[in-house]
mmCIF file of C-alpha atoms in Angstrom:
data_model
loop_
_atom_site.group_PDB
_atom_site.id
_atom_site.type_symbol
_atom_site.label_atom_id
_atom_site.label_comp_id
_atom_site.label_asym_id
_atom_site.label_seq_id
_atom_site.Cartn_x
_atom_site.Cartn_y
_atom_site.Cartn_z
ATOM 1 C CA UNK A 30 -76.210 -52.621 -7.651
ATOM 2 C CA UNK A 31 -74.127 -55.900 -6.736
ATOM 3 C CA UNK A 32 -75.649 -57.917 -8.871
ATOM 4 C CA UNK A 33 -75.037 -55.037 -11.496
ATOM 5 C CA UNK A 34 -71.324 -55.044 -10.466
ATOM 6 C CA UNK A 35 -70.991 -58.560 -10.730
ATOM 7 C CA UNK A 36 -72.010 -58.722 -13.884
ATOM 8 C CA UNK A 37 -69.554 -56.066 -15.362
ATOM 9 C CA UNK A 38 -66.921 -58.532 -13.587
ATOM 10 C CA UNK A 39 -68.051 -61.480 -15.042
ATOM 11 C CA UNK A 40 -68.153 -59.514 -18.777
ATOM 12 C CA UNK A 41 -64.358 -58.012 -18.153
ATOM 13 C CA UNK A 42 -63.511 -61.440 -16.916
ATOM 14 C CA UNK A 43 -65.213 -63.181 -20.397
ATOM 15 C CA UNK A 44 -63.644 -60.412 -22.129
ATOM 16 C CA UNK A 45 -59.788 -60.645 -20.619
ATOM 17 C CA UNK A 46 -60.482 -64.833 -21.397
ATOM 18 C CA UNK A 47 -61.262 -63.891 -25.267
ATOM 19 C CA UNK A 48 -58.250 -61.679 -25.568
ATOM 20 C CA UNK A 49 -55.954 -64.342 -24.553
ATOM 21 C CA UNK A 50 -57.452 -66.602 -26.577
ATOM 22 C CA UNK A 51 -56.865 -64.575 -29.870
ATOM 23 C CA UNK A 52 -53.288 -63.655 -28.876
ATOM 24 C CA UNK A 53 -50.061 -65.278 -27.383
ATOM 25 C CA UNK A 54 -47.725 -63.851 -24.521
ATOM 26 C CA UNK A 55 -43.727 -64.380 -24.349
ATOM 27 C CA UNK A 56 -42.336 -63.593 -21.289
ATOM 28 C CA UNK A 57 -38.592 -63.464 -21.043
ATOM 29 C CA UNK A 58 -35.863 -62.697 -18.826
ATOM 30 C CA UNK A 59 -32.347 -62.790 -20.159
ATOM 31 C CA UNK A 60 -29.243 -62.079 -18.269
ATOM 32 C CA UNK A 61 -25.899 -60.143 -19.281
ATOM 33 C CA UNK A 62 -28.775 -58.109 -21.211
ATOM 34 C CA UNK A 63 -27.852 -53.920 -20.985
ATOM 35 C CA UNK A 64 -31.011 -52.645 -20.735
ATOM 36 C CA UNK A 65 -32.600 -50.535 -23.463
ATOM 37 C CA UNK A 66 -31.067 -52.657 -26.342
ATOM 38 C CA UNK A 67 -33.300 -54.296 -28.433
ATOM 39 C CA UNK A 68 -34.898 -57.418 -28.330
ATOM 40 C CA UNK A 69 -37.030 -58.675 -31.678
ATOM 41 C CA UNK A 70 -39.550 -61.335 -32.283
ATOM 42 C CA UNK A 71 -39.527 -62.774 -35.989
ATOM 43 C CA UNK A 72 -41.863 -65.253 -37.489
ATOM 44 C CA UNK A 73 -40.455 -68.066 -39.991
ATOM 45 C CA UNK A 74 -42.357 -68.759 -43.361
ATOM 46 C CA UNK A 75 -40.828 -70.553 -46.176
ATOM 47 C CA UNK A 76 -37.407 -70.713 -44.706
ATOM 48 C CA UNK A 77 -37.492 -66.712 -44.483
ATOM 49 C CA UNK A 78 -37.200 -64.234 -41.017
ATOM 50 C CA UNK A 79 -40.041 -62.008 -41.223
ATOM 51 C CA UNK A 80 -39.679 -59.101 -38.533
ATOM 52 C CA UNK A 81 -42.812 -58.942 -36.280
ATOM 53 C CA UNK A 82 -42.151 -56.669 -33.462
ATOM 54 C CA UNK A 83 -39.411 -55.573 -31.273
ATOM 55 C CA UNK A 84 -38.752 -54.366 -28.082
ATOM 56 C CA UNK A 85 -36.236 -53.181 -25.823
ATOM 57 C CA UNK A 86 -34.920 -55.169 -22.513
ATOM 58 C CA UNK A 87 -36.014 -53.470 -18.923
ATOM 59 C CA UNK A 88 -33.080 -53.049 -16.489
ATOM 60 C CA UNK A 89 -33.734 -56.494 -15.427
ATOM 61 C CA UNK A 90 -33.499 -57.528 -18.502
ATOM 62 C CA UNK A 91 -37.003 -58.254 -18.747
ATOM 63 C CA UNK A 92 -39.158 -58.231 -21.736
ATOM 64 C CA UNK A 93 -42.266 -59.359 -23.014
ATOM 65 C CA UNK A 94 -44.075 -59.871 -26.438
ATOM 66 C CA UNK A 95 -47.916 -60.044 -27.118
ATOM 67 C CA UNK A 96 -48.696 -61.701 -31.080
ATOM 68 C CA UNK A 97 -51.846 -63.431 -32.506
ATOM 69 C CA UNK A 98 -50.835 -66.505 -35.385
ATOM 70 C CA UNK A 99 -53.291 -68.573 -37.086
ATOM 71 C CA UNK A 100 -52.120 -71.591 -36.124
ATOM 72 C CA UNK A 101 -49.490 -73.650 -34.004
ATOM 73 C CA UNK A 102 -46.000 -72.543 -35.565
ATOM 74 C CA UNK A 103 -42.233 -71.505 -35.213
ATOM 75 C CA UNK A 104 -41.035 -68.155 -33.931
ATOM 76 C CA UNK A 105 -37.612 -66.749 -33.083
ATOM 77 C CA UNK A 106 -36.567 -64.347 -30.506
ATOM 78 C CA UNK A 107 -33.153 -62.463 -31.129
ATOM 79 C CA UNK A 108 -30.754 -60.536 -29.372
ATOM 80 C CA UNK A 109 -27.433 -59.528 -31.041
ATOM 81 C CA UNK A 110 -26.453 -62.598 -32.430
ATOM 82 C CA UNK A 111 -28.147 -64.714 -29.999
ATOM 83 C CA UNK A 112 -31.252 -66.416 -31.601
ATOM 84 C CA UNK A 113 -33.837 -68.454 -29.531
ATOM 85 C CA UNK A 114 -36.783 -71.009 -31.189
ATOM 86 C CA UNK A 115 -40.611 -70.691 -30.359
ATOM 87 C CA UNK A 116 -43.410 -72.747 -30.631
ATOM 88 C CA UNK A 117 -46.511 -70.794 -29.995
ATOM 89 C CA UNK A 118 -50.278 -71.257 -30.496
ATOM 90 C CA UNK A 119 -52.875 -68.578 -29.367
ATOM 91 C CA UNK A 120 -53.703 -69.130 -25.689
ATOM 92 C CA UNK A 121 -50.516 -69.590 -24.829
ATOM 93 C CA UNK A 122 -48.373 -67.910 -21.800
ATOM 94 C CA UNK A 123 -45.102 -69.077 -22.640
ATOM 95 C CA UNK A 124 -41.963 -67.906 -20.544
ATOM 96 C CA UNK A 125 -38.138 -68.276 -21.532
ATOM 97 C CA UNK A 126 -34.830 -67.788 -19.638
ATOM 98 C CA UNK A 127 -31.522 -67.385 -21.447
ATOM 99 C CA UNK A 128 -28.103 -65.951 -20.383
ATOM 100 C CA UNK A 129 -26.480 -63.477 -23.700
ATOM 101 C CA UNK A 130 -22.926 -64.703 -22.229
ATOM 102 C CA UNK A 131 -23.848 -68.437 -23.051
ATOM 103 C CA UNK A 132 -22.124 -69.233 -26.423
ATOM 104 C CA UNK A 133 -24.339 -72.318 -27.089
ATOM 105 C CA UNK A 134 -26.929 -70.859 -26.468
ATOM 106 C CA UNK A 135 -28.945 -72.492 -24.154
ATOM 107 C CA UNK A 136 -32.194 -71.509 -22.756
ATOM 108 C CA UNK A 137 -34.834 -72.337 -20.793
ATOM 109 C CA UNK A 138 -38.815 -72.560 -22.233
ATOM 110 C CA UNK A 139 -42.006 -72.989 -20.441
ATOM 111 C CA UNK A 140 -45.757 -72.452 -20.028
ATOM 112 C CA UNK A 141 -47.310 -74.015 -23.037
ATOM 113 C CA UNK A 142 -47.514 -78.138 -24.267
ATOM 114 C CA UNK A 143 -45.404 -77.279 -27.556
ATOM 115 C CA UNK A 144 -42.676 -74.773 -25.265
ATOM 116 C CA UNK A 145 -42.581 -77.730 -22.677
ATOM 117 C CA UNK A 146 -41.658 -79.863 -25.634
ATOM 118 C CA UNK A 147 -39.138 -77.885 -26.687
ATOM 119 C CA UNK A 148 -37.404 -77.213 -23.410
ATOM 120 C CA UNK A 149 -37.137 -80.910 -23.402
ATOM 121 C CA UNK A 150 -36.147 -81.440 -26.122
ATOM 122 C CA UNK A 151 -33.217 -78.536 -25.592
ATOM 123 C CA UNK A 152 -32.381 -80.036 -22.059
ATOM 124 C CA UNK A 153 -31.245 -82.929 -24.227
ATOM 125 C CA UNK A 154 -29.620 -81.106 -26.700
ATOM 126 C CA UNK A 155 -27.531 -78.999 -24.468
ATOM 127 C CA UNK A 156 -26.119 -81.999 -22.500
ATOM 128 C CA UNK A 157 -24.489 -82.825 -25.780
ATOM 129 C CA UNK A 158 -23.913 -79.181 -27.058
ATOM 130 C CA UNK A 159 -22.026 -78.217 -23.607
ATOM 131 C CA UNK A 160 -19.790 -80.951 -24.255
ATOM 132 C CA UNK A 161 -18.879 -80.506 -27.356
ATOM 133 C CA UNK A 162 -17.829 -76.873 -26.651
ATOM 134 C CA UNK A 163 -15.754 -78.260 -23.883
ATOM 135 C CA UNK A 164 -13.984 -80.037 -26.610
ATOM 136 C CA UNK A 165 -13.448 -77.314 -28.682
ATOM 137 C CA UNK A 166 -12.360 -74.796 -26.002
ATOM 138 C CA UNK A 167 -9.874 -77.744 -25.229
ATOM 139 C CA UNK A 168 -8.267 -78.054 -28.587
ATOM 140 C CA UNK A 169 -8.171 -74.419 -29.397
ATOM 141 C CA UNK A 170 -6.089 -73.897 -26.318
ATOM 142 C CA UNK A 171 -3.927 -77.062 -27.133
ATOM 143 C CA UNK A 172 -3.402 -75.613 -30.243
ATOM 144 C CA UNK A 173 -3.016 -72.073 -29.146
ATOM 145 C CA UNK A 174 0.404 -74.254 -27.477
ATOM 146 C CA UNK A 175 1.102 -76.294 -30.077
ATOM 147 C CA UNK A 176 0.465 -74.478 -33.311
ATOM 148 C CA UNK A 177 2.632 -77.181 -35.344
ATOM 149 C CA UNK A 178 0.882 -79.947 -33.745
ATOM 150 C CA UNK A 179 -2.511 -79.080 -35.088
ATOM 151 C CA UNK A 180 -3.055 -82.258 -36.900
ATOM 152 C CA UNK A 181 -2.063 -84.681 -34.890
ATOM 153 C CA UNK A 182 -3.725 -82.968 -31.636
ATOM 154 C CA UNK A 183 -7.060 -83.213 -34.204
ATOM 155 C CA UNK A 184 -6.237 -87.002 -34.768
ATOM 156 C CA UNK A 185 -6.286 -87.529 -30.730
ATOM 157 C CA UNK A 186 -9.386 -85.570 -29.696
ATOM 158 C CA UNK A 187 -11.702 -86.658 -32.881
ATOM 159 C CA UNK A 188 -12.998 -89.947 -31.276
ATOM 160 C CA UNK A 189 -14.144 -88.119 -28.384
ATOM 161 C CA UNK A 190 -15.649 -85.162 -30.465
ATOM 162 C CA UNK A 191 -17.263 -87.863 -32.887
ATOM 163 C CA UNK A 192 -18.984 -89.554 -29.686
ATOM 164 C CA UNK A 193 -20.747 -86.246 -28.721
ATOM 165 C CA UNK A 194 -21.796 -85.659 -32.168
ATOM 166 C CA UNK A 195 -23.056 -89.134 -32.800
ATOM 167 C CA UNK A 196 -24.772 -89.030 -29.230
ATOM 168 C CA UNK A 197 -26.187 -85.609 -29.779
ATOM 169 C CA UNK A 198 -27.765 -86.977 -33.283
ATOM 170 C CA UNK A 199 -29.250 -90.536 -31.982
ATOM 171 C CA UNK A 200 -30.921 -88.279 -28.829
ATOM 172 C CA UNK A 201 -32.702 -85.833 -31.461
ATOM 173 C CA UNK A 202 -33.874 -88.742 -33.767
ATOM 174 C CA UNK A 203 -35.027 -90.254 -30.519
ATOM 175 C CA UNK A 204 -37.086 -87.175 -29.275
ATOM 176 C CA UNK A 205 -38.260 -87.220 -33.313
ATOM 177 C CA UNK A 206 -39.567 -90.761 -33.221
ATOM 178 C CA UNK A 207 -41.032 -90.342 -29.640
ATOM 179 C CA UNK A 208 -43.464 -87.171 -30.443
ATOM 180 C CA UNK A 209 -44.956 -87.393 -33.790
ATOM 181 C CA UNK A 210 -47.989 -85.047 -33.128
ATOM 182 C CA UNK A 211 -45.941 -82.484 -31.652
ATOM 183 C CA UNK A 212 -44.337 -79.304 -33.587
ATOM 184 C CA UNK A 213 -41.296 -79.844 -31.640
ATOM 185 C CA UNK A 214 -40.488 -83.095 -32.897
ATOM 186 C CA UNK A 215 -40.885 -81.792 -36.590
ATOM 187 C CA UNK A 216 -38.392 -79.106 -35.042
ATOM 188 C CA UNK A 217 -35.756 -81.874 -33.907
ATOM 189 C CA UNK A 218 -36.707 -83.885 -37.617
ATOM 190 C CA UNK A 219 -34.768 -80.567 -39.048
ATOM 191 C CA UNK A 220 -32.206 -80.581 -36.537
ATOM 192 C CA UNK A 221 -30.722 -83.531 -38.377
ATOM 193 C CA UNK A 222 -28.566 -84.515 -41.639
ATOM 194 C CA UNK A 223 -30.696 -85.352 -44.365
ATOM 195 C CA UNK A 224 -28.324 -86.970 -46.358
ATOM 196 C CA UNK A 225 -27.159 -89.276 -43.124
ATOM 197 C CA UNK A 226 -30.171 -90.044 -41.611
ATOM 198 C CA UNK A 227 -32.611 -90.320 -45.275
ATOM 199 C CA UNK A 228 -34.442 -93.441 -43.994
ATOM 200 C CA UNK A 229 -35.738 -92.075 -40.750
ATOM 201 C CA UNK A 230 -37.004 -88.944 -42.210
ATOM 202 C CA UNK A 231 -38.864 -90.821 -44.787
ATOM 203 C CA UNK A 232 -40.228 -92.851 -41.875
ATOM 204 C CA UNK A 233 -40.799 -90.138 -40.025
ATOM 205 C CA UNK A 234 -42.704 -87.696 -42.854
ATOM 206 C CA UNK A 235 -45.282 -91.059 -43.082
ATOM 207 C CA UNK A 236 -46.226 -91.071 -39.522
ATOM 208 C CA UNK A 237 -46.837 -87.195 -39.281
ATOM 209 C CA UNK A 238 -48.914 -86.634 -43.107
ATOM 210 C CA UNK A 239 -52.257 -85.130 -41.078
ATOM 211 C CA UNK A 240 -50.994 -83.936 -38.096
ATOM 212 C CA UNK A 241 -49.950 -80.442 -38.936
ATOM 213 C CA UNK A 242 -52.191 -79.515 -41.838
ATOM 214 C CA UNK A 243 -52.596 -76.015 -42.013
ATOM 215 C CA UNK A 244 -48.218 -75.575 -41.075
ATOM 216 C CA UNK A 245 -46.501 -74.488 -43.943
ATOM 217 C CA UNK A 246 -43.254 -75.486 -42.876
ATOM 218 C CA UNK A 247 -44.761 -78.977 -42.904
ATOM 219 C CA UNK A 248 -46.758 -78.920 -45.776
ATOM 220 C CA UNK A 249 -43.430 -78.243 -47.455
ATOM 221 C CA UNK A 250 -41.047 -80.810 -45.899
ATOM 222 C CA UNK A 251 -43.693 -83.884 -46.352
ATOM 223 C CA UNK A 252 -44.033 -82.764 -50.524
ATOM 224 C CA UNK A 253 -39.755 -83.156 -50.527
ATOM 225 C CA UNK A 254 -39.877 -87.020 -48.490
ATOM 226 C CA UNK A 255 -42.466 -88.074 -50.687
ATOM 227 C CA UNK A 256 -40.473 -86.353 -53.938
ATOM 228 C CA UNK A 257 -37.350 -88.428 -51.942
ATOM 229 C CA UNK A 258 -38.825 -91.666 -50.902
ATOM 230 C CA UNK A 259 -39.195 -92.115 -54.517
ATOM 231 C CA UNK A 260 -35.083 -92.091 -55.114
ATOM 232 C CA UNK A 261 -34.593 -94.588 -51.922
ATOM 233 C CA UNK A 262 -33.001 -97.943 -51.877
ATOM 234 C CA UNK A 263 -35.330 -100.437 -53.619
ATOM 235 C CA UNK A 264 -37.395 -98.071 -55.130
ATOM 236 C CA UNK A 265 -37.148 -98.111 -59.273
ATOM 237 C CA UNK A 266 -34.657 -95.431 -60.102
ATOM 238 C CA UNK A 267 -36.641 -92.446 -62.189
ATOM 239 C CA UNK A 268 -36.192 -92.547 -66.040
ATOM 240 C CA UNK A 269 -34.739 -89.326 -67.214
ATOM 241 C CA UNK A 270 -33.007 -87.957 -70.918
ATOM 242 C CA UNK A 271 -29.864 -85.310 -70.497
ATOM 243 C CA UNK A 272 -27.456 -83.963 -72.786
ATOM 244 C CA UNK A 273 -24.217 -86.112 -72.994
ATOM 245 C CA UNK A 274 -20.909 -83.314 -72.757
ATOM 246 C CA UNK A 275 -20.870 -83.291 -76.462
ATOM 247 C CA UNK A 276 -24.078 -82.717 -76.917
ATOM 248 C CA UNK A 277 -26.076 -86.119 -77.987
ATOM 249 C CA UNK A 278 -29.166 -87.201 -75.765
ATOM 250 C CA UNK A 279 -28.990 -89.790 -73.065
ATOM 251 C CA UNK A 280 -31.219 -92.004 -71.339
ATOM 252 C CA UNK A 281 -30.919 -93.467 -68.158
ATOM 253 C CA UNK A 282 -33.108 -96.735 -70.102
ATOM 254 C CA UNK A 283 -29.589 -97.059 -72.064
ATOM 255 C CA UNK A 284 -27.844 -98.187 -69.304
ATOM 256 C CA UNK A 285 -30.569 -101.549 -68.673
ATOM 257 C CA UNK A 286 -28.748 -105.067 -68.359
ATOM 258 C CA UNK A 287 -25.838 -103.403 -67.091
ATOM 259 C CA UNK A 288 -25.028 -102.104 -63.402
ATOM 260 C CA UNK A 289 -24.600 -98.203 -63.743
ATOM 261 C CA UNK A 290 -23.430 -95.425 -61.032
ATOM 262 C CA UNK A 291 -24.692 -92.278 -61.668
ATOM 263 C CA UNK A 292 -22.427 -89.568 -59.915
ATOM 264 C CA UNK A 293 -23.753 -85.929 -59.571
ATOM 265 C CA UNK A 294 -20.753 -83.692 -59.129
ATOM 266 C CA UNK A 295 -19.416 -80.217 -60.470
ATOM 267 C CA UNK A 296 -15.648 -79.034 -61.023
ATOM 268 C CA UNK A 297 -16.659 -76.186 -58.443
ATOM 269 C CA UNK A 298 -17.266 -79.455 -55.854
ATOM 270 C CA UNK A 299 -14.003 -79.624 -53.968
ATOM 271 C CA UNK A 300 -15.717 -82.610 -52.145
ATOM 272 C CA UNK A 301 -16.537 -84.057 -55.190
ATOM 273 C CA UNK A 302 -12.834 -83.325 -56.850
ATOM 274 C CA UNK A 303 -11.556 -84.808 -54.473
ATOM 275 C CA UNK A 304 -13.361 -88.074 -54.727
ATOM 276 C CA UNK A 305 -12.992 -88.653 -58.067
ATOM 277 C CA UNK A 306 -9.827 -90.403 -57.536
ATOM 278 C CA UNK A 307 -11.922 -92.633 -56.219
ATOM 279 C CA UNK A 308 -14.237 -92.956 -58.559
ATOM 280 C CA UNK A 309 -11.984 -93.561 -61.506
ATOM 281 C CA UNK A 310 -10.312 -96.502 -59.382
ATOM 282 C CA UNK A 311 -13.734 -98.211 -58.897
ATOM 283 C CA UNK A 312 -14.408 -97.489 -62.794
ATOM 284 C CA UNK A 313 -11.047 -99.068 -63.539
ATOM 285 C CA UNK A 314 -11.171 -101.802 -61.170
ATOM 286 C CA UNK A 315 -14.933 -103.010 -61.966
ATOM 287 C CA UNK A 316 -16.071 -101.972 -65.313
ATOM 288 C CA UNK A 317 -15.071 -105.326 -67.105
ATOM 289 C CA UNK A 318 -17.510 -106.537 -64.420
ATOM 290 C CA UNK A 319 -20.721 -105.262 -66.450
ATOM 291 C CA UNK A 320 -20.440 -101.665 -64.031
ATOM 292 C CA UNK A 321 -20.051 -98.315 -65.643
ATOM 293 C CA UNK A 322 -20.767 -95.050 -64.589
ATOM 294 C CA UNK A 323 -22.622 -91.677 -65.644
ATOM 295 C CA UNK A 324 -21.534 -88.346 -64.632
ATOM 296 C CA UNK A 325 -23.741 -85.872 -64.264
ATOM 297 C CA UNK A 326 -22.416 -82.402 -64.063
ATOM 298 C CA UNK A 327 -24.199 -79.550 -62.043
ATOM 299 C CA UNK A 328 -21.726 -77.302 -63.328
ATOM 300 C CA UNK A 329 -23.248 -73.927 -65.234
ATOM 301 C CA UNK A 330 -19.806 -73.204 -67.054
ATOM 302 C CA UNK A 331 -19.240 -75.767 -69.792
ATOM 303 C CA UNK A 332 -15.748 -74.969 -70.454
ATOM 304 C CA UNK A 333 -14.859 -75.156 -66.257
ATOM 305 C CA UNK A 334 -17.087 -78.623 -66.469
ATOM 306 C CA UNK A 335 -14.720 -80.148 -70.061
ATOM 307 C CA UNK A 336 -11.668 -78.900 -67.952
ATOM 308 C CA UNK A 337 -12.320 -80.629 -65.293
ATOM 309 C CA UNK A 338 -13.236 -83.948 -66.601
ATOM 310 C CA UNK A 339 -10.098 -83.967 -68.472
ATOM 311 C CA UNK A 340 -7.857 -82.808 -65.262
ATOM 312 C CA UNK A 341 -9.487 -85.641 -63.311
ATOM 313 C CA UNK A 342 -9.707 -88.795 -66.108
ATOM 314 C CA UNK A 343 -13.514 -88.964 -65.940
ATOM 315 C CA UNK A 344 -13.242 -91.685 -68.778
ATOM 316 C CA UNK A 345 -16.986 -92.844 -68.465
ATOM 317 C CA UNK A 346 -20.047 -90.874 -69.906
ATOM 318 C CA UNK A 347 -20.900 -87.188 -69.022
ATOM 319 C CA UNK A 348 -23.577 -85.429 -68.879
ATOM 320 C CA UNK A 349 -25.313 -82.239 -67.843
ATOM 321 C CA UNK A 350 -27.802 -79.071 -68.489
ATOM 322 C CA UNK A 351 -25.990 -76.415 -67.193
ATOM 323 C CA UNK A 352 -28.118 -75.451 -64.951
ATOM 324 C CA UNK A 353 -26.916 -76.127 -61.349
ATOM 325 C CA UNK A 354 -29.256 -77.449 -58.541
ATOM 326 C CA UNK A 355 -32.131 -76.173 -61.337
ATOM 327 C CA UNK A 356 -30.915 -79.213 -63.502
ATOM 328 C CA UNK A 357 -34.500 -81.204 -63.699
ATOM 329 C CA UNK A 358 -32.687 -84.518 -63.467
ATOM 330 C CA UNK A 359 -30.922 -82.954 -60.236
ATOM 331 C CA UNK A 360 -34.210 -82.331 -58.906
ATOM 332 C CA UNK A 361 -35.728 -85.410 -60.044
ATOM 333 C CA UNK A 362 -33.044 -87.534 -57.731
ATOM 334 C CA UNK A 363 -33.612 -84.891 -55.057
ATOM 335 C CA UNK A 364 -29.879 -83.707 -55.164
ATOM 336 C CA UNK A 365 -29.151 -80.930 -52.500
ATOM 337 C CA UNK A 366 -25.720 -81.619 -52.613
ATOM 338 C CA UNK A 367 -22.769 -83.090 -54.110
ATOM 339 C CA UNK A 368 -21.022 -85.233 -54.593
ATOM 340 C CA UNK A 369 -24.330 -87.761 -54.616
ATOM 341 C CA UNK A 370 -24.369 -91.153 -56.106
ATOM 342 C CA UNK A 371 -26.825 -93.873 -56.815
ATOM 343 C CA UNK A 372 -26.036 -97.517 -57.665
ATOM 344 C CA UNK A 373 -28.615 -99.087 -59.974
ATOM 345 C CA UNK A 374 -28.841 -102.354 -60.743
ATOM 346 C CA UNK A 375 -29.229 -104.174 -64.495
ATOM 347 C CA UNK A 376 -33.193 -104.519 -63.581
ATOM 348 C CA UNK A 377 -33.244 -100.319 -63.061
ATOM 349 C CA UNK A 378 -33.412 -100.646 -59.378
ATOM 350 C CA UNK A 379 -31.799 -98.694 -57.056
ATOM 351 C CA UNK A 380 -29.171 -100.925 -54.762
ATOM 352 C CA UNK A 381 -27.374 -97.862 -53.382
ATOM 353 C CA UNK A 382 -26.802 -94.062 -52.236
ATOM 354 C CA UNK A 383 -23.660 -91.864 -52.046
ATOM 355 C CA UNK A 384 -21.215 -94.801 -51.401
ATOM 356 C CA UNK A 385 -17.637 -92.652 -51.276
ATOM 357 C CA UNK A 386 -13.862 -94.621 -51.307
ATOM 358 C CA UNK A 387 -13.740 -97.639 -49.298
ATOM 359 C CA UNK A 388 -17.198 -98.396 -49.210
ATOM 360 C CA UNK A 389 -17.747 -97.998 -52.136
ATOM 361 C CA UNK A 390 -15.354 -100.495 -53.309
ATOM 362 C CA UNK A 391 -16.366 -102.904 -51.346
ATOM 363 C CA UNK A 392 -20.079 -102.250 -51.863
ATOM 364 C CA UNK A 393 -18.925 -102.899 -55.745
ATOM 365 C CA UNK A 394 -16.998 -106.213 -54.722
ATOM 366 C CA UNK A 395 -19.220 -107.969 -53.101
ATOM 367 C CA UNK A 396 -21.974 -107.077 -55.551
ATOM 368 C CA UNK A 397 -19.935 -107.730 -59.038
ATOM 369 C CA UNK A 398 -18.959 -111.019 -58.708
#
């Protein structure tokens, strides 16, 4: 009989071992929570919230979620309007800790290699995050004083706010670079500026390529560096044809011998409106010096897009498709937004990316000599 009972023990203890295997547990305890309100746990595919299950917080303000996933990925836990990132695997006991009141919503992660990760990574983050909040609790209430000195208040505490940003941003790509083979790095990776920090995340796409095979997520953001690591400095810019603004094709090839700016912008673009003043200076100033420039509209309203290049004094070629982001020369250069500009030289090489006012002109200078 005890060698009969020991066995049933040993099967329940096999069988408990299996069960955990084929799911994942989230623990969590938040505070400020009322108890009986609801707290959900959503997956992420293809940039969409899918609703997985949902519970409600004990009086604690306990709760706890039980989910099987075929693979290492990205989960979110939400409260209200508080939302919390997971990385879970099957086998893993993960625990979190958050407080509802926190308005940067910090938390605490545990219990699992990719949650210890991330609670690393967020212990970073939050150094930065709580600071910057102090900053902007500081100038709301100076300006809550001074309403009429909202400008120049901004003007004083922008150095300081810049520092934490620029801080926050080197100690994420930092945490990227330093864990390659871990789904919380490629968490950080999207945690950052694409259009500022291009180079790394080209970089960084290369050193990850079979570490995360069966993630979607990844899958997806490695097809767009390769599709942008072809636009990059140095690279041969992409030959394309478009439809000039009255009509007539254009090829990029027409532009060969001679050093060429193409500028994707939109009348919509009040960015991009607003740097055309630029623009036509640097057309003005330089194109007796073998530069020109194409515009190439991602308007979808031809009459708005005619309107606007007259308005502004857009003397140099336009062209466009009508078609928005959808435009396949837009895609082609891996625009995601505007105002974007690439400076190619006579050879059909590309010598530079979204250079705006100053730089620009003196990116032009020294070059066109």
């Amino acid at each position: 009989m005890i060698k009969r009972i020991g066995y049933i023990l040993l099967l329940c203890v096999a069988f408990a071992a299996c069960k955990e295997k084929n799911n994942f547990v989230i623990e969590g305890q938040f505070k400020n929570a009322a108890a009986g309100s609801k707290v959900y746990l959503f997956g992420i595919q293809k940039d969409q919230v899918l609703p997985l299950d949902s519970t409600v917080f004990s009086e604690k303000g306990e709760f706890k979620f039980q989910h099987s996933t075929p693979g290492v990925d990205f989960f979110r836990i939400a409260s209200g309007n508080n939302e919390y990132m997971i990385i879970a695997q099957n086998g893993d006991q993960i625990k979190i800790n958050a407080d509802l009141t926190d308005k940067t919503l910090a938390y605490n992660i545990s219990g699992a290699t990719e949650a210890d990760k991330l609670g690393e990574l967020n212990k970073v983050k939050n150094q930065y995050i709580s600071k910057i909040s102090d900053i902007q609790s500081q100038f709301d209430e100076a300006v809550n004083a001074n309403p009429d000195q909202r400008d120049v208040i901004m003007e004083k505490m922008k150095p300081s706010y810049t520092q934490e940003i620029d801080g926050l941003n080197k100690a994420v790509l930092k945490f990227v670079q330093e864990n390659t083979t871990s789904l919380a790095g490629f968490y950080a990776a999207n945690l950052l500026n694409p259009s500022e920090f291009e180079k790394e995340l080209v970089e960084y796409s290369d050193k990850i390529k079979s570490n995360f095979n069966e993630n979607k997520a990844v899958t997806e953001f490695l097809v767009k560096m390769a599709k942008l690591k072809s636009v990059q400095i140095g690279q041969p810019a992409p030959e394309f044809t478009i439809n000039s603004i009255d009509g007539k094709p254009i090829k990029l090839s027409d532009f060969k011998g001679k050093y060429v700016m193409l500028d994707f912008w939109a009348s919509w673009c009040m960015p991009c409106r607003q740097e055309n003043p630029n623009v036509v200076k640097a057309y003005h100033t330089y194109k007796d010096k073998n530069f020109t420039i194409l515009g190439i509209s991602l308007d979808k309203d031809a009459v708005a897009w005619k309107n606007a290049v007259v308005a502004d004094k857009l003397e140099w070629a336009q062209a466009g498709d009508l078609k928005d982001f959808d435009s396949p020369t837009a895609v082609l250069y891996s625009i995601e937004a505007i105002p974007s500009s690439f400076v190619i030289d006579p050879s059909g090489k590309i010598i530079a990316k979204n250079l705006r006012g100053e730089e620009l002109d003196a990116f032009l200078n020294k070059t066109l000599r």
